[in-house]
mmCIF file of C-alpha atoms in Angstrom:
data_model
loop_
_atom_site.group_PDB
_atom_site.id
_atom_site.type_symbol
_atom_site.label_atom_id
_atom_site.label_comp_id
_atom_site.label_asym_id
_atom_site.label_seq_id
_atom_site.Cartn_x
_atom_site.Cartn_y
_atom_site.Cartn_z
ATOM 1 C CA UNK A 1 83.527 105.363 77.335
ATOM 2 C CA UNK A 2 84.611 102.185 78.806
ATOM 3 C CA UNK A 3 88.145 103.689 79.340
ATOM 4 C CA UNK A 4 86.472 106.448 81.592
ATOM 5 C CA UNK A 5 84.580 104.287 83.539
ATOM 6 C CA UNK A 6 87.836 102.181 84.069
ATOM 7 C CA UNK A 7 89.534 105.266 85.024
ATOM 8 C CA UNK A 8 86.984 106.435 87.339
ATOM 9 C CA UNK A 9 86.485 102.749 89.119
ATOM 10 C CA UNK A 10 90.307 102.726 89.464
ATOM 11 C CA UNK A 11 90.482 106.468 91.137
ATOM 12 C CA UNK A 12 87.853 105.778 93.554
ATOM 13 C CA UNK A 13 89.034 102.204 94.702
ATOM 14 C CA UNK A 14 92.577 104.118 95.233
ATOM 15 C CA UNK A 15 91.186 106.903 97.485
ATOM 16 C CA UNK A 16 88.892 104.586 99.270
ATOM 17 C CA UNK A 17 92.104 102.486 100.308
ATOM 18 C CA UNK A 18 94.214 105.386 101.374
ATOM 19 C CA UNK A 19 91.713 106.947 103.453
ATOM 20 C CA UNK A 20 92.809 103.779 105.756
ATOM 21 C CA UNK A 21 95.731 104.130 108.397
ATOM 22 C CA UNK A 22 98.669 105.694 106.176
ATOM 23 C CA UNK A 23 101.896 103.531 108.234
ATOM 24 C CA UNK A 24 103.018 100.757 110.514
ATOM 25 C CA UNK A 25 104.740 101.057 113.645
ATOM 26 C CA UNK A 26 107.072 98.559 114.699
ATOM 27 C CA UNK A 27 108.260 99.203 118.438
ATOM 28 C CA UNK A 28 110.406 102.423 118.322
ATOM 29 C CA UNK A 29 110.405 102.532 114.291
ATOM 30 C CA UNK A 30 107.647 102.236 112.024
ATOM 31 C CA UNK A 31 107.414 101.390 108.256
ATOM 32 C CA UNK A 32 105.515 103.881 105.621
ATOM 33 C CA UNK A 33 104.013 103.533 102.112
ATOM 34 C CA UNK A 34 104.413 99.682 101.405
ATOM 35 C CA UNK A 35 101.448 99.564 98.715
ATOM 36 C CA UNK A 36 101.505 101.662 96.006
ATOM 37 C CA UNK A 37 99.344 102.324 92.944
ATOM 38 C CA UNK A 38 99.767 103.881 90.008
ATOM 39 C CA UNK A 39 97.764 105.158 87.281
ATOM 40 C CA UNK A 40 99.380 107.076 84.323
ATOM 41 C CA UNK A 41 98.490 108.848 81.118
ATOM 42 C CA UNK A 42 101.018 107.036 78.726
ATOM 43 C CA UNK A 43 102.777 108.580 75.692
ATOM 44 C CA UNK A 44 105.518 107.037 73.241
ATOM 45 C CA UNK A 45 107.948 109.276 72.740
ATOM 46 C CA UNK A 46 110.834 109.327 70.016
ATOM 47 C CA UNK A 47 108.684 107.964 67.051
ATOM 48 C CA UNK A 48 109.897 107.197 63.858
ATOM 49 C CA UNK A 49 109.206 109.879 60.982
ATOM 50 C CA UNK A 50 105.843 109.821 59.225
ATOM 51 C CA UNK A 51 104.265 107.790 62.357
ATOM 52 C CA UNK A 52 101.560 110.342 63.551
ATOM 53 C CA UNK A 53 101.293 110.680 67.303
ATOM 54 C CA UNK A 54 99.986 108.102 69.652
ATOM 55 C CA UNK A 55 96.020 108.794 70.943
ATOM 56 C CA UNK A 56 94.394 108.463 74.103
ATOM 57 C CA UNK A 57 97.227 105.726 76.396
ATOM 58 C CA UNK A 58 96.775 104.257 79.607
ATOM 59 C CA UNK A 59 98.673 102.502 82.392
ATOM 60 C CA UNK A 60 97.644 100.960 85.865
ATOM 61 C CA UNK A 61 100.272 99.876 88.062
ATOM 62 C CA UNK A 62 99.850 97.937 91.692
ATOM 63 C CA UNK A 63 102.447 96.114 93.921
ATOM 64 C CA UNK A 64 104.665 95.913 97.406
ATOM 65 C CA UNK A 65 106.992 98.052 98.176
ATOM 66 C CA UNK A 66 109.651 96.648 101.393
ATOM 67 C CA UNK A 67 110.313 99.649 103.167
ATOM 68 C CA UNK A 68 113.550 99.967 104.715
ATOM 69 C CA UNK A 69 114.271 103.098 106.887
ATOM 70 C CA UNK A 70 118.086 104.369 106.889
ATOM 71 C CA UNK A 71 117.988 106.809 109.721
ATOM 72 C CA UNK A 72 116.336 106.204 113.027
ATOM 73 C CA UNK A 73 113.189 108.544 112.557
ATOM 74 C CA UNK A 74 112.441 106.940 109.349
ATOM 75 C CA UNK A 75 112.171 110.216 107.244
ATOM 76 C CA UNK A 76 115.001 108.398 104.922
ATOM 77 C CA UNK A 77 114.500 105.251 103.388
ATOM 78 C CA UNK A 78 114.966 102.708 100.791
ATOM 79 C CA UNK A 79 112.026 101.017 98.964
ATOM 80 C CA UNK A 80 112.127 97.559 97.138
ATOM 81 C CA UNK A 81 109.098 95.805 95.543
ATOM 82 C CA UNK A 82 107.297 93.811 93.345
ATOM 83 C CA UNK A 83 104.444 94.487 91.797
ATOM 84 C CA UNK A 84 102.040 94.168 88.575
ATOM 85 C CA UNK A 85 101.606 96.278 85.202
ATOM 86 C CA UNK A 86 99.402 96.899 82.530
ATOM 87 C CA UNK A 87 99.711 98.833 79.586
ATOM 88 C CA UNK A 88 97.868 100.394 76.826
ATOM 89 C CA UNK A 89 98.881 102.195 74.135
ATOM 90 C CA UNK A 90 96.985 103.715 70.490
ATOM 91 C CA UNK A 91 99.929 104.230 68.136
ATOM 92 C CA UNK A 92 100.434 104.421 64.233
ATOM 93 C CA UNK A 93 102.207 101.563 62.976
ATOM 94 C CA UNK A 94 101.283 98.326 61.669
ATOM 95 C CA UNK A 95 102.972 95.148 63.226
ATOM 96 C CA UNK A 96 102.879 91.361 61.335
ATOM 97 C CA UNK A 97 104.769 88.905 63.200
ATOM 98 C CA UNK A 98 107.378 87.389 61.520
ATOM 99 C CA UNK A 99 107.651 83.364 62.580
ATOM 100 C CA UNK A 100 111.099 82.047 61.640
ATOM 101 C CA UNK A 101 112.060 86.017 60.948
ATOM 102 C CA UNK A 102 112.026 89.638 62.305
ATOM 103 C CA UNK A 103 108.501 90.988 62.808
ATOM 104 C CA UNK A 104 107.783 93.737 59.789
ATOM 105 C CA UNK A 105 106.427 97.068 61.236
ATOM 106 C CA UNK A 106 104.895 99.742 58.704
ATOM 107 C CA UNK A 107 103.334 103.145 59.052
ATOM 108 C CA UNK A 108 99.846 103.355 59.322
ATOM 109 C CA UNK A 109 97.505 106.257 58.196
ATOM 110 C CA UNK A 110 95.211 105.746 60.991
ATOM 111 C CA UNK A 111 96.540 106.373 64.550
ATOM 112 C CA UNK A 112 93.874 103.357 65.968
ATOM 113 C CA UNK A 113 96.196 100.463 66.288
ATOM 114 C CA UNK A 114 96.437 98.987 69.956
ATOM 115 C CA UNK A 115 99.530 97.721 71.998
ATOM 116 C CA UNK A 116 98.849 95.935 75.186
ATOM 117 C CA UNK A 117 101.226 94.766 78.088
ATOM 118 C CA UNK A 118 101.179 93.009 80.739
ATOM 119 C CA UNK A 119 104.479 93.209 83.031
ATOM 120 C CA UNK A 120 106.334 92.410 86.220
ATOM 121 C CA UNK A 121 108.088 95.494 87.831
ATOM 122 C CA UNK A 122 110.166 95.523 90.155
ATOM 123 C CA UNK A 123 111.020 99.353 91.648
ATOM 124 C CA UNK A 124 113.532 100.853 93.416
ATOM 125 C CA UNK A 125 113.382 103.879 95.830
ATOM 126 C CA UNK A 126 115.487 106.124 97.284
ATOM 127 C CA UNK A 127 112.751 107.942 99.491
ATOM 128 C CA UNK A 128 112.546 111.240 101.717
ATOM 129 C CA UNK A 129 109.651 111.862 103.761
ATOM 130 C CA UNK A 130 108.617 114.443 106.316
ATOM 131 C CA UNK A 131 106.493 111.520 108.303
ATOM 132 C CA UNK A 132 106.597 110.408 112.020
ATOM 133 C CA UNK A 133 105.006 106.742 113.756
ATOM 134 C CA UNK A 134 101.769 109.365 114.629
ATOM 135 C CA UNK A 135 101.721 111.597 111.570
ATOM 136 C CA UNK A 136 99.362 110.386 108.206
ATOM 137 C CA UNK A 137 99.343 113.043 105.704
ATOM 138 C CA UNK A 138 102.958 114.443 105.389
ATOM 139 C CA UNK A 139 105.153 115.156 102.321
ATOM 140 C CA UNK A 140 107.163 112.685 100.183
ATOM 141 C CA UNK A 141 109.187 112.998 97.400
ATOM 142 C CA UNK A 142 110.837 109.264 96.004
ATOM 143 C CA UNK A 143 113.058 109.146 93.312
ATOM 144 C CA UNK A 144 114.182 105.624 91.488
ATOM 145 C CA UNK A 145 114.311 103.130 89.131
ATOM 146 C CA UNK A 146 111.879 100.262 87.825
ATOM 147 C CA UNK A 147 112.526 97.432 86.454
ATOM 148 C CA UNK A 148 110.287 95.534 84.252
ATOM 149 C CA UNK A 149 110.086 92.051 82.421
ATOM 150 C CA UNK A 150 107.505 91.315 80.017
ATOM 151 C CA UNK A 151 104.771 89.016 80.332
ATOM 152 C CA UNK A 152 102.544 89.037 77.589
ATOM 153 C CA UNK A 153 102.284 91.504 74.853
ATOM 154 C CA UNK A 154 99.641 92.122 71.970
ATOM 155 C CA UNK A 155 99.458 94.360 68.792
ATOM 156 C CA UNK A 156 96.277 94.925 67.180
ATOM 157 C CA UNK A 157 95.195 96.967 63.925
ATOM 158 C CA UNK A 158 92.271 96.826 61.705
ATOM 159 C CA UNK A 159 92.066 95.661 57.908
ATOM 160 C CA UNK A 160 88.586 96.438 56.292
ATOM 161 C CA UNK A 161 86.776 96.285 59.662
ATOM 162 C CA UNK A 162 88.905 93.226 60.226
ATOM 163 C CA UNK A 163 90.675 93.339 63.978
ATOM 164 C CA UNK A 164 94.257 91.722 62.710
ATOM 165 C CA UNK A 165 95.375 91.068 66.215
ATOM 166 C CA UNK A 166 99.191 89.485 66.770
ATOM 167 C CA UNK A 167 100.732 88.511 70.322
ATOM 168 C CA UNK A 168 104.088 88.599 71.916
ATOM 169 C CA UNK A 169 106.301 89.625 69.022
ATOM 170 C CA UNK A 170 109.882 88.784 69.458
ATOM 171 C CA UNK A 171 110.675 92.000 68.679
ATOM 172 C CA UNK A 172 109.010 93.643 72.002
ATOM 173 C CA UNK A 173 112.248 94.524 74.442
ATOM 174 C CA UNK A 174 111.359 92.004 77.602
ATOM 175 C CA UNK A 175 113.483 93.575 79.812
ATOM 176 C CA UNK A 176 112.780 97.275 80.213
ATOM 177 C CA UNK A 177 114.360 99.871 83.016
ATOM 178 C CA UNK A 178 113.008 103.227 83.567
ATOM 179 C CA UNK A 179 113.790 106.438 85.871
ATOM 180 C CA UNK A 180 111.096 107.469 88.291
ATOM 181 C CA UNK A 181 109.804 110.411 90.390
ATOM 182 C CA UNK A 182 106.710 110.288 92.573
ATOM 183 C CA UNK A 183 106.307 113.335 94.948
ATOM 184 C CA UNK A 184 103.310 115.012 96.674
ATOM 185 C CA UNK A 185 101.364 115.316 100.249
ATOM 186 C CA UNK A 186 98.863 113.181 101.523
ATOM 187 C CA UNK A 187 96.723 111.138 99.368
ATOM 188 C CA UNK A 188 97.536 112.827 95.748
ATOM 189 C CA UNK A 189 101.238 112.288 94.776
ATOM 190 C CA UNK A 190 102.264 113.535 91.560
ATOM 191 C CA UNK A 191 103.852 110.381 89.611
ATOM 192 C CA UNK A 192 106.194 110.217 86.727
ATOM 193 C CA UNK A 193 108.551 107.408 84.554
ATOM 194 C CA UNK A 194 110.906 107.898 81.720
ATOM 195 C CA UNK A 195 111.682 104.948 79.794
ATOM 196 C CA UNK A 196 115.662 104.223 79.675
ATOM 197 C CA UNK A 197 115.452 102.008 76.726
ATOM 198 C CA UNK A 198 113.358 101.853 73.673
ATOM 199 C CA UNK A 199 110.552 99.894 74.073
ATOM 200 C CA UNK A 200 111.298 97.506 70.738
ATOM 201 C CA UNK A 201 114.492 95.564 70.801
ATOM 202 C CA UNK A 202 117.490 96.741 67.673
ATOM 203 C CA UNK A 203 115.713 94.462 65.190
ATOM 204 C CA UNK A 204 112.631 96.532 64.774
ATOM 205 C CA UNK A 205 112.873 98.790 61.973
ATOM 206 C CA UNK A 206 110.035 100.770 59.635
ATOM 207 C CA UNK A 207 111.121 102.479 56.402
ATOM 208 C CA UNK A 208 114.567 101.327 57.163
ATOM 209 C CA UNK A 209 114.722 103.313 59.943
ATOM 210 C CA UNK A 210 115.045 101.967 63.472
ATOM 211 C CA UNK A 211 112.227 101.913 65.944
ATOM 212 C CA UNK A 212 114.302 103.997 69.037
ATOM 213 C CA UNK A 213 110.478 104.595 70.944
ATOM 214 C CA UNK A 214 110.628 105.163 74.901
ATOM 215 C CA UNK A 215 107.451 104.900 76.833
ATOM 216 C CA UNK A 216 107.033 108.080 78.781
ATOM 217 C CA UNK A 217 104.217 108.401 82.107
ATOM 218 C CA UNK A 218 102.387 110.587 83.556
ATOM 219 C CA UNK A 219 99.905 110.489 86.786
ATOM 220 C CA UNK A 220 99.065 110.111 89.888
ATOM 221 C CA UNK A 221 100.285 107.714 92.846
ATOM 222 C CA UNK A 222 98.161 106.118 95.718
ATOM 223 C CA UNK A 223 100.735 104.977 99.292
ATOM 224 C CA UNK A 224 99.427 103.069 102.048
ATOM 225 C CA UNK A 225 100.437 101.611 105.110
#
């Protein structure tokens, strides 16, 4: 329930901001879409055998995006930014950090164990719009990378009723690069990122078997100004 009502508080914050002015004129030129949002249905793809699949994940994604037209009517640019993540993931393994050693992973029979992220991104957009200085709902379709580093991570699972909770394994990849598609009209842009690496660096193994999981997204994606 509290998920949903995140969800919902999230969605309507986001529409509330784009129904403001949609870009910035500069003289002859103007600059478009320099904040985004994102907010994702997450799913870790690539799981080891046995591990059942991943329940209800979540992602919310905010930041600045530099916008730096190529051609004189601005309907080609180039985006660079900075901005924050958060990540949440149900999965089905077991993590205990390992101190002077590699963190153990094992398969767990209940698919309630938590993962939660905090990063830094930092995308990159190659962007084609059908937008003019005067013109606020037009079409967009931006293709890229982002890059991500690692803040703070935590794994959680429960023993007996017991919340066993462990935080930022060494094994968790710091560094993370993804491919990414966001395209739509107006306010509602469909949004999508494929993780490039595995999300767990080549020391995490379960059942002898290494841990090659990519985070996958799905959602939607809020420009303004």
């Amino acid at each position: 329930m509290n998920t949903r009502i995140l969800l919902f508080i999230l969605i309507s914050v986001s529409l509330n901001i784009c129904a403001q002015k949609d870009s910035l004129e500069l003289d002859d030129k103007y600059l478009e879409d320099q904040f985004y949002i994102d907010i994702t249905y997450n799913v870790l793809y690539n799981q080891p055998k046995n591990v059942k699949e991943s329940d209800f994940s979540y992602g919310f994604s905010a930041g600045y995006i530099r916008d730096f037209p190529i051609i004189k009517n601005g309907k080609v640019a180039i985006g660079i930014g900075l901005g924050y993540g958060y990540d949440r993931f149900v999965h089905g393994l077991k993590v205990t950090k390992g101190e002077s050693s590699n963190d153990f992973f094992e398969i767990s029979e209940f698919v309630d164990n938590k993962i939660n992220t905090h990063n830094l991104e930092v995308p990159l957009q190659l962007r084609f719009r059908s937008s003019d200085a005067k013109k606020y709902s037009f079409w967009r379709i931006y293709s890229g990378i982002k890059m991500s580093y690692n803040l703070a991570n935590s794994f959680s699972h429960k023993i007996s009723e017991t919340l066993v909770k462990v935080n930022n394994i060494k094994s968790y990849r710091r560094f993370q690069i993804g491919a990414t598609l966001s395209a739509g009209y107006a306010t509602f842009n469909f949004h999508i990122y494929y993780g490039l690496t595995p999300f767990l660096n080549s020391e995490a193994f379960v059942d002898k078997e290494r841990i090659n999981t990519r985070i996958i997204k799905f959602g939607i994606s809020f420009f303004v100004l």
